[in-house]
Coordinates of C-alpha atoms in Angstrom, one line a residue:
Chain A
X25 CA -5.7 22.1 -20.1
X26 CA -2.1 20.9 -19.8
X27 CA 0.7 23.4 -19.5
X28 CA 4.2 22.2 -19.0
X29 CA 6.9 24.8 -18.6
X30 CA 10.6 23.9 -18.5
X31 CA 9.9 20.8 -16.3
X32 CA 13.0 19.0 -15.0
X33 CA 13.8 16.1 -12.7
X34 CA 17.1 15.2 -11.2
X35 CA 17.9 12.1 -9.1
X36 CA 21.1 13.1 -7.4
X37 CA 23.5 13.9 -10.2
X38 CA 21.5 12.0 -12.8
X39 CA 19.2 14.2 -14.9
X40 CA 16.2 12.2 -16.0
X41 CA 14.3 15.1 -17.5
X42 CA 16.0 18.4 -18.3
X43 CA 13.6 20.8 -20.0
X44 CA 10.2 19.6 -21.2
X45 CA 7.8 22.2 -22.4
X46 CA 4.5 21.7 -24.1
X47 CA 0.8 22.5 -23.8
X48 CA -2.5 21.1 -24.8
X49 CA -6.0 22.6 -25.2
X50 CA -9.2 20.9 -24.2
X51 CA -10.1 18.0 -26.4
X52 CA -6.5 17.5 -27.7
X53 CA -5.1 14.0 -28.0
X54 CA -1.3 14.4 -27.7
X55 CA 1.1 11.8 -28.9
X56 CA 4.0 11.9 -26.5
X57 CA 6.9 10.4 -28.4
X58 CA 10.5 9.7 -27.7
X59 CA 13.1 6.9 -27.7
X60 CA 13.6 4.7 -24.7
X61 CA 15.0 6.5 -21.8
X62 CA 14.1 9.9 -23.2
X63 CA 12.2 10.8 -20.0
X64 CA 8.6 10.2 -21.1
X65 CA 7.6 8.2 -18.1
X66 CA 9.3 10.5 -15.6
X67 CA 7.6 13.5 -17.2
X68 CA 4.3 11.7 -17.0
X69 CA 4.9 10.8 -13.4
X70 CA 5.5 14.5 -12.6
X71 CA 2.3 15.5 -14.4
X72 CA 0.2 13.0 -12.4
X73 CA 1.8 14.2 -9.1
X74 CA 3.5 10.9 -8.5
X75 CA 6.9 12.6 -8.5
X76 CA 7.7 16.2 -7.6
X77 CA 9.6 18.1 -10.3
X78 CA 13.0 19.5 -9.3
X79 CA 12.7 22.4 -11.8
X80 CA 10.1 24.1 -13.9
X81 CA 6.3 23.9 -13.4
X82 CA 3.2 22.2 -14.8
X83 CA -0.5 23.0 -14.6
X84 CA -3.3 20.5 -15.2
X85 CA -6.7 22.1 -15.7
X86 CA -5.3 25.3 -14.2
X87 CA -4.0 23.7 -11.1
X88 CA -0.3 23.4 -10.2
X89 CA 1.0 19.9 -9.8
X90 CA 3.0 20.6 -6.7
X91 CA 1.1 23.2 -4.7
X92 CA -2.4 22.1 -5.7
X93 CA -1.7 18.4 -6.1
X94 CA -5.0 17.4 -4.5
X95 CA -7.0 19.4 -7.1
X96 CA -4.9 17.9 -9.9
X97 CA -5.5 14.4 -8.6
X98 CA -9.3 14.9 -8.8
X99 CA -9.0 15.9 -12.5
X100 CA -6.6 13.3 -13.9
X101 CA -7.0 9.7 -14.9
X102 CA -3.8 7.8 -15.1
X103 CA -2.9 4.5 -16.6
X104 CA 0.8 3.6 -15.8
X105 CA 2.8 1.3 -18.0
X106 CA 1.8 -1.7 -15.9
X107 CA -1.9 -1.5 -15.1
X108 CA -2.1 -0.9 -11.3
X109 CA -4.4 -3.9 -10.5
X110 CA -5.0 -5.8 -7.3
X111 CA -4.7 -9.4 -8.4
X112 CA -6.9 -10.7 -5.6
X113 CA -9.9 -8.5 -6.5
X114 CA -12.4 -9.0 -9.2
X115 CA -12.6 -6.2 -11.8
X116 CA -15.9 -5.0 -10.4
X117 CA -14.5 -5.0 -6.8
X118 CA -11.4 -3.2 -8.1
X119 CA -13.3 -0.5 -9.9
X120 CA -15.6 0.0 -6.9
X121 CA -12.6 0.5 -4.8
X122 CA -11.1 3.0 -7.3
X123 CA -14.4 4.9 -7.6
X124 CA -14.4 5.3 -3.8
X125 CA -10.8 6.6 -3.5
X126 CA -11.3 8.9 -6.5
X127 CA -14.1 10.6 -4.4
X128 CA -17.1 9.6 -6.4
X129 CA -20.3 10.1 -4.2
X130 CA -21.5 6.8 -2.8
X131 CA -24.8 6.9 -4.7
X132 CA -23.1 7.1 -8.1
X133 CA -20.5 4.5 -7.6
X134 CA -22.5 1.6 -9.0
X135 CA -23.6 3.4 -12.2
X136 CA -20.0 4.7 -12.7
X137 CA -18.5 1.3 -12.4
X138 CA -21.0 -0.1 -14.9
X139 CA -20.3 2.8 -17.3
X140 CA -16.6 2.2 -17.1
X141 CA -17.0 -1.5 -17.6
X142 CA -19.2 -0.9 -20.7
X143 CA -16.9 1.7 -22.2
X144 CA -14.0 -0.6 -22.0
X145 CA -15.9 -3.7 -23.1
X146 CA -15.2 -5.7 -20.0
X147 CA -18.7 -6.1 -18.6
X148 CA -18.6 -9.9 -19.4
X149 CA -15.4 -10.5 -17.4
X150 CA -16.3 -8.1 -14.5
X151 CA -16.6 -11.0 -12.1
X152 CA -13.2 -12.4 -12.8
X153 CA -10.1 -11.9 -10.6
X154 CA -7.6 -9.4 -12.0
X155 CA -4.8 -11.9 -11.7
X156 CA -6.5 -14.3 -14.1
X157 CA -6.9 -11.8 -16.8
X158 CA -5.0 -11.8 -20.1
X159 CA -2.8 -8.8 -20.9
X160 CA -5.5 -7.2 -23.1
X161 CA -8.1 -7.4 -20.4
X162 CA -5.7 -6.1 -17.8
X163 CA -4.9 -3.1 -20.0
X164 CA -8.6 -2.5 -20.4
X165 CA -9.3 -2.8 -16.7
X166 CA -6.5 -0.3 -16.2
X167 CA -8.1 2.1 -18.7
X168 CA -11.5 1.7 -17.0
X169 CA -9.8 2.7 -13.8
X170 CA -8.5 5.8 -15.4
X171 CA -11.8 7.1 -16.8
X172 CA -14.2 6.0 -14.0
X173 CA -14.3 9.5 -12.3
X174 CA -14.7 11.3 -15.7
X175 CA -11.5 13.3 -15.4
X176 CA -10.6 16.3 -17.5
X177 CA -7.2 14.9 -18.4
X178 CA -6.4 11.3 -19.1
X179 CA -2.7 10.2 -19.1
X180 CA -1.9 6.9 -20.7
X181 CA 1.6 5.4 -20.6
X182 CA 2.0 3.0 -23.5
X183 CA -1.5 1.7 -23.4
X184 CA -1.2 -0.6 -26.4
X185 CA 2.1 -2.3 -25.7
X186 CA 1.8 -6.1 -25.6
X187 CA -1.6 -6.3 -27.1
X188 CA -2.7 -8.3 -30.1
X189 CA -3.8 -6.4 -33.3
X190 CA -7.5 -6.7 -32.6
X191 CA -7.1 -5.4 -29.0
X192 CA -4.9 -2.5 -30.3
X193 CA -7.6 -1.4 -32.7
X194 CA -10.2 -1.6 -29.9
X195 CA -8.1 0.4 -27.5
X196 CA -7.3 3.0 -30.2
X197 CA -11.0 3.5 -31.0
X198 CA -11.7 3.8 -27.3
X199 CA -9.0 6.5 -26.9
X200 CA -10.4 8.4 -29.9
X201 CA -13.8 8.4 -28.4
X202 CA -12.4 9.9 -25.2
X203 CA -11.4 13.1 -26.9
X204 CA -15.0 14.3 -27.0
X205 CA -15.0 15.0 -23.3
X206 CA -11.4 14.7 -22.2
X207 CA -7.9 15.8 -23.0
X208 CA -5.6 12.8 -23.6
X209 CA -1.9 12.5 -23.2
X210 CA -0.7 9.3 -24.9
X211 CA 2.8 8.1 -24.5
X212 CA 3.9 5.6 -27.1
X213 CA 6.6 4.1 -29.3
X214 CA 4.4 3.3 -32.2
X215 CA 4.4 6.1 -34.7
X216 CA 1.4 5.0 -36.8
X217 CA -0.6 5.0 -33.6
X218 CA 0.0 8.7 -33.3
X219 CA -1.1 9.5 -36.8
X220 CA -4.2 7.4 -36.3
X221 CA -5.3 8.6 -32.9
X222 CA -3.7 12.0 -32.1
X223 CA -4.1 15.5 -33.3
X224 CA -0.9 16.9 -31.8
X225 CA 2.6 15.5 -31.4
X226 CA 5.3 16.2 -28.8
X227 CA 8.7 14.6 -29.2
X228 CA 11.2 14.4 -26.4
X229 CA 14.8 13.3 -26.5
X230 CA 17.3 13.1 -23.7
X231 CA 15.0 14.9 -21.4
X232 CA 14.2 17.8 -23.7
X233 CA 11.3 18.7 -25.9
X234 CA 12.6 18.7 -29.4
X235 CA 9.3 19.1 -31.3
X236 CA 5.8 20.2 -30.6
X237 CA 3.1 20.8 -33.2
X238 CA -0.4 19.9 -34.5
X239 CA -0.4 17.0 -36.9
X240 CA -2.4 19.0 -39.5
X241 CA 0.5 21.5 -39.6
X242 CA 3.2 19.1 -40.4
X243 CA 1.8 17.6 -43.6
X244 CA 4.2 16.9 -46.3
X245 CA 6.5 15.2 -44.0
X246 CA 5.8 11.8 -42.6
X247 CA 6.0 11.2 -38.8
X248 CA 8.9 8.8 -39.3
X249 CA 11.0 11.4 -41.1
X250 CA 10.2 13.9 -38.5
X251 CA 11.0 11.6 -35.6
X252 CA 14.3 10.6 -37.2
X253 CA 15.2 14.2 -37.8
X254 CA 14.5 15.1 -34.1
X255 CA 16.0 12.0 -32.6
X256 CA 18.0 10.0 -35.1
X257 CA 21.1 12.0 -35.3
X258 CA 22.0 11.3 -31.7
X259 CA 21.3 7.7 -32.0
X260 CA 23.8 5.9 -34.3
X261 CA 22.0 2.6 -34.1
X262 CA 18.7 4.0 -35.5
X263 CA 20.6 5.7 -38.3
X264 CA 21.9 2.4 -39.6
X265 CA 18.3 1.1 -39.7
Chain B
X6 CA -12.7 9.0 7.0
X7 CA -14.4 7.5 3.9
X8 CA -11.1 7.2 2.2
X9 CA -9.5 5.5 5.3
X10 CA -12.3 3.0 5.4
X11 CA -12.0 2.3 1.7
X12 CA -8.3 1.5 2.1
X13 CA -9.0 -0.5 5.2
X14 CA -11.7 -2.6 3.6
X15 CA -9.5 -3.3 0.6
X16 CA -6.6 -4.3 2.9
X17 CA -8.9 -6.7 4.7
X18 CA -10.1 -8.2 1.5
X19 CA -6.4 -8.7 0.5
X20 CA -5.7 -10.4 3.8
X21 CA -8.6 -12.8 3.7
X22 CA -8.6 -13.7 0.0
X23 CA -5.0 -14.7 0.2
X24 CA -4.1 -17.5 2.6
X25 CA -1.7 -15.3 4.6
X26 CA -4.2 -14.2 7.3
X27 CA -5.6 -17.7 7.8
X28 CA -2.2 -19.2 8.2
X29 CA -0.9 -16.6 10.6
X30 CA -4.1 -16.6 12.7
X31 CA -4.2 -20.5 12.8
X32 CA -0.5 -20.7 13.6
X33 CA -0.9 -18.2 16.4
X34 CA -3.9 -19.9 18.0
X35 CA -2.3 -23.4 17.6
X36 CA 0.9 -22.3 19.3
X37 CA -1.1 -20.5 22.0
X38 CA -3.1 -23.6 22.6
X39 CA 0.0 -25.7 23.0
X40 CA 1.6 -23.3 25.5
X41 CA -1.6 -23.0 27.4
X42 CA -1.9 -26.8 27.6
X43 CA 1.7 -27.0 28.9
X44 CA 1.4 -24.3 31.4
X45 CA -1.9 -25.7 32.7
X46 CA -0.3 -29.2 32.9
X47 CA 2.7 -27.9 34.9
X48 CA 0.3 -25.9 37.2
X49 CA -1.7 -29.1 38.0
X50 CA 1.5 -31.0 38.6
X51 CA 2.8 -28.4 41.0
X52 CA -0.5 -28.2 42.7
X53 CA -0.6 -32.0 43.3
X54 CA 3.0 -32.0 44.6
X55 CA 2.6 -29.0 46.9
X56 CA -0.5 -30.3 48.4
X57 CA 1.3 -33.4 49.5
X58 CA 3.9 -31.4 51.3
X59 CA 3.7 -31.1 55.1
X60 CA 4.1 -27.3 54.9
X61 CA 1.3 -25.6 52.9
X62 CA 3.4 -22.4 52.4
X63 CA 4.3 -22.9 48.7
X64 CA 0.7 -23.9 47.8
X65 CA -0.6 -20.6 48.9
X66 CA 1.8 -18.8 46.5
X67 CA 0.6 -20.8 43.5
X68 CA -1.8 -18.6 41.6
X69 CA -3.7 -19.6 38.4
X70 CA -3.8 -16.1 37.0
X71 CA -0.1 -15.5 37.6
X72 CA 1.2 -18.9 36.6
X73 CA -1.0 -19.9 33.6
X74 CA -2.5 -16.7 32.1
X75 CA 0.4 -14.3 32.8
X76 CA 2.8 -17.0 31.6
X77 CA 0.7 -17.5 28.4
X78 CA 0.6 -13.8 27.6
X79 CA 4.3 -13.5 28.0
X80 CA 4.9 -16.4 25.7
X81 CA 2.4 -15.1 23.2
X82 CA 4.3 -11.8 23.1
X83 CA 7.4 -13.5 21.9
X84 CA 5.4 -15.3 19.2
X85 CA 3.9 -12.0 18.1
X86 CA 7.4 -10.6 17.6
X87 CA 7.8 -13.2 14.8
X88 CA 4.3 -13.4 13.4
X89 CA 3.4 -9.7 13.1
X90 CA 6.2 -9.0 10.6
X91 CA 4.6 -11.7 8.4
X92 CA 1.4 -9.8 8.4
X93 CA 2.9 -6.4 7.8
X94 CA 5.8 -7.2 5.5
X95 CA 3.7 -7.0 2.3
X96 CA 1.5 -4.1 3.4
X97 CA 3.3 -1.3 1.6
X98 CA 6.2 -3.2 -0.1
X99 CA 3.8 -5.2 -2.2
X100 CA 1.9 -2.1 -3.4
X101 CA 5.2 -0.6 -4.5
X102 CA 6.3 -3.8 -6.2
X103 CA 3.1 -4.3 -8.3
X104 CA 2.7 -0.6 -9.1
X105 CA -0.6 -0.1 -7.3
X106 CA 1.2 2.4 -5.2
X107 CA 1.1 4.8 -8.2
X108 CA -2.7 4.5 -8.2
X109 CA -3.0 5.3 -4.5
X110 CA -0.6 8.2 -4.6
X111 CA -2.2 9.8 -7.7
X112 CA -5.7 9.5 -6.2
X113 CA -7.1 12.4 -4.1
X114 CA -6.1 10.8 -0.9
X115 CA -3.6 12.1 1.7
X116 CA -0.6 9.9 2.5
X117 CA -1.8 9.8 6.1
X118 CA -5.2 8.4 5.0
X119 CA -3.4 5.6 3.1
X120 CA -1.3 4.8 6.1
X121 CA -4.1 5.0 8.6
X122 CA -6.4 2.8 6.4
X123 CA -3.7 0.2 6.1
X124 CA -3.0 0.2 9.8
X125 CA -6.7 -0.2 10.6
X126 CA -6.7 -3.2 8.2
X127 CA -3.8 -5.0 9.8
X128 CA -5.1 -3.9 13.2
X129 CA -8.4 -5.7 12.5
X130 CA -6.5 -8.9 11.6
X131 CA -4.4 -8.6 14.8
X132 CA -7.6 -8.2 16.8
X133 CA -9.2 -11.3 15.3
X134 CA -6.0 -13.2 15.9
X135 CA -5.9 -12.2 19.6
X136 CA -9.6 -12.8 20.2
X137 CA -8.8 -16.4 19.1
X138 CA -6.7 -17.0 22.2
X139 CA -9.2 -15.5 24.6
X140 CA -10.9 -18.8 24.3
X141 CA -8.3 -20.4 26.6
X142 CA -8.8 -18.2 29.7
X143 CA -12.5 -18.4 29.0
X144 CA -12.4 -22.2 29.2
X145 CA -10.7 -21.9 32.6
X146 CA -13.4 -19.6 33.8
X147 CA -16.1 -21.9 32.6
X148 CA -14.8 -25.1 33.9
X149 CA -12.3 -24.2 36.6
X150 CA -13.3 -24.2 40.3
X151 CA -12.2 -21.7 41.3
X152 CA -11.6 -20.2 37.9
X153 CA -9.2 -17.3 37.3
X154 CA -10.0 -13.7 38.0
X155 CA -11.3 -12.3 34.7
X156 CA -10.3 -8.6 35.2
X157 CA -6.6 -9.3 34.9
X158 CA -7.3 -11.4 31.9
X159 CA -9.0 -8.5 30.2
X160 CA -6.3 -6.0 31.2
X161 CA -3.7 -8.4 30.0
X162 CA -5.6 -8.9 26.8
X163 CA -5.7 -5.1 26.3
X164 CA -1.9 -5.0 26.9
X165 CA -1.3 -7.7 24.4
X166 CA -3.5 -5.9 21.9
X167 CA -1.8 -2.5 22.3
X168 CA 1.6 -4.1 22.2
X169 CA 0.7 -6.0 19.0
X170 CA -0.7 -2.8 17.4
X171 CA 2.6 -1.1 18.3
X172 CA 4.5 -3.9 16.6
X173 CA 2.2 -3.8 13.6
X174 CA 2.8 -0.1 13.3
X175 CA 6.5 -0.5 13.4
X176 CA 6.3 -3.3 10.9
X177 CA 4.4 -1.2 8.5
X178 CA 6.9 1.6 8.8
X179 CA 9.7 -0.9 7.9
X180 CA 7.6 -2.1 5.0
X181 CA 7.3 1.5 3.8
X182 CA 11.0 1.8 3.2
X183 CA 11.4 -1.1 0.7
X184 CA 9.9 -2.7 -2.3
X185 CA 11.0 -6.2 -1.3
X186 CA 8.7 -8.1 1.0
X187 CA 11.4 -10.4 2.4
X188 CA 13.6 -7.5 3.2
X189 CA 10.7 -5.9 4.9
X190 CA 9.8 -9.1 6.9
X191 CA 13.3 -9.8 8.1
X192 CA 14.1 -6.2 9.0
X193 CA 10.8 -5.9 11.0
X194 CA 11.7 -9.1 12.9
X195 CA 15.1 -7.8 13.7
X196 CA 13.8 -4.4 14.8
X197 CA 11.0 -5.9 16.9
X198 CA 13.3 -8.5 18.5
X199 CA 15.7 -5.7 19.4
X200 CA 12.9 -3.7 20.9
X201 CA 11.8 -6.8 22.8
X202 CA 15.2 -7.2 24.5
X203 CA 16.1 -3.6 24.6
X204 CA 16.0 -3.6 28.5
X205 CA 18.5 -6.5 28.7
X206 CA 21.6 -4.3 29.4
X207 CA 19.6 -2.0 31.7
X208 CA 20.7 -3.5 34.9
X209 CA 24.4 -3.6 34.1
X210 CA 24.2 -0.1 32.6
X211 CA 22.4 1.4 35.6
X212 CA 21.7 5.1 36.0
X213 CA 19.6 7.1 33.6
X214 CA 20.6 5.0 30.6
X215 CA 19.3 1.9 32.3
X216 CA 16.0 3.7 33.2
X217 CA 15.5 4.8 29.6
X218 CA 16.1 1.3 28.3
X219 CA 13.7 -0.1 30.8
X220 CA 11.1 2.5 29.8
X221 CA 11.5 1.7 26.1
X222 CA 10.9 -2.0 26.6
X223 CA 7.5 -3.2 25.6
X224 CA 7.9 -6.2 28.0
X225 CA 8.5 -4.0 31.0
X226 CA 5.6 -1.7 30.0
X227 CA 3.1 -4.5 29.4
X228 CA 4.1 -6.5 32.5
X229 CA 1.8 -4.6 34.8
X230 CA -1.1 -4.9 32.5
X231 CA -0.7 -8.7 32.4
X232 CA -1.0 -8.5 36.2
X233 CA -4.2 -6.5 36.1
X234 CA -2.8 -3.0 36.5
X235 CA -3.5 -0.5 33.7
X236 CA -1.1 2.5 34.1
X237 CA -1.2 5.7 32.2
X238 CA 2.5 5.4 31.6
X239 CA 2.0 2.1 29.7
X240 CA -0.9 3.5 27.7
X241 CA 1.1 6.6 26.7
X242 CA 4.0 4.3 25.8
X243 CA 1.9 2.1 23.5
X244 CA 0.1 4.9 21.8
X245 CA 3.4 6.7 21.2
X246 CA 4.8 3.5 19.7
X247 CA 1.8 3.2 17.4
X248 CA 2.0 6.9 16.5
X249 CA 5.8 6.6 15.8
X250 CA 5.2 3.8 13.3
X251 CA 2.4 5.7 11.6
X252 CA 4.5 8.8 11.4
X253 CA 7.5 7.0 10.0
X254 CA 5.4 5.2 7.4
X255 CA 3.9 8.6 6.4
X256 CA 7.3 10.2 6.0
X257 CA 8.7 7.2 4.1
X258 CA 5.8 7.3 1.6
X259 CA 5.9 11.1 1.3
X260 CA 9.6 11.1 0.7
X261 CA 9.2 8.9 -2.4
X262 CA 7.7 11.8 -4.2
X263 CA 10.6 14.2 -3.4
X264 CA 13.6 11.9 -3.7

């Protein structure tokens, strides 16, 4: 469903992503891990066709992210780190707008909006302006936006950052429930989140993939150990901890 | 087309939920009303003076259309140079700043659909704004005896509208190059003001250069329309200006992906 092959992105002389390679089958929930500045967000932005890669290639649901960007866009749901909300719209207006630009037929828009609201538990605040929402609700509205067109692949960039424990649990459960019909790529800093939600883990460091495997195959080692082995050596600060 | 309309509708909602559109429209109509009042007052004064003169020559040259309406349109054009950037400065810059640009670009829309939708949105606000000042000539027509000729009023209105749409298109292009609304606003004002006075050195320059500068000037192009003459040359100029703005916006937004 997701195939990433030696993907790279350069900004002038600065290399943001050097060589990221991984793949995911249908129904996988991938934990996409890495320290700050490892190139997670840049990689994600290339996968969702926001940025064009400067090297390598990537396919989403069999479509190339550069040459078949339009097909890819129809098949991905994307929640960026900051939920892309229009403050002056109510959640319902916002989701109706998103449904339209995602190409949902006019007759289905209403039911899809209600479905997305229900799935993300925001039906009761659907009439409130996005700018008046708390962080947790904003995040959920962002998630609703990402699943409204029932995409094959859902890409979430740190969906639980800044949430309270109850909200984190709710969002995690929601993400888990998505795997029945979707492939999910979940970028995060929180290691326990990966063991709870994901079935596969990909670790990147300094713009390169340093680890890729299914969680069931790495038993015996904790995710913390694994992460430190892959990343820690090059980070003196984390070693001290 | 559906996508374009969705973007346009959202843009309008944004304009009218925030106070921006109301303030700009009200400010424009208020200033228009003030200038109209002044022009009409001066016109009446001149009329009274000239009619007391022994020679009636100057009185015959005094024309309501030319003096009040054409004068009003020319003044409004200057105001638009400053007000249109206030409408367009946020149009793309804000999307970039708050991250909704990512949503638009990763949706199955073409960049041109985004640009066109936004342009139609701001164009609608501009149209509403201009319709507001049609009230003044209309009042002259209703109560004046004899009132103004209405055909030059409409051709002048069309000229003002096309010129404003050209300005809006250029403003949007400037907004597409930055994330900062203030930068977008100030740069658009500078660009539009330069465009407005671009014909200033034409006379001293002379020759082909002078002709080119005169052709590039929106004031020189719209002048005939204010007088009631719609020329193909002016229409081509304004549509080119609109197209140039849309094209630059499209390139600026597309370039982001490939930087």
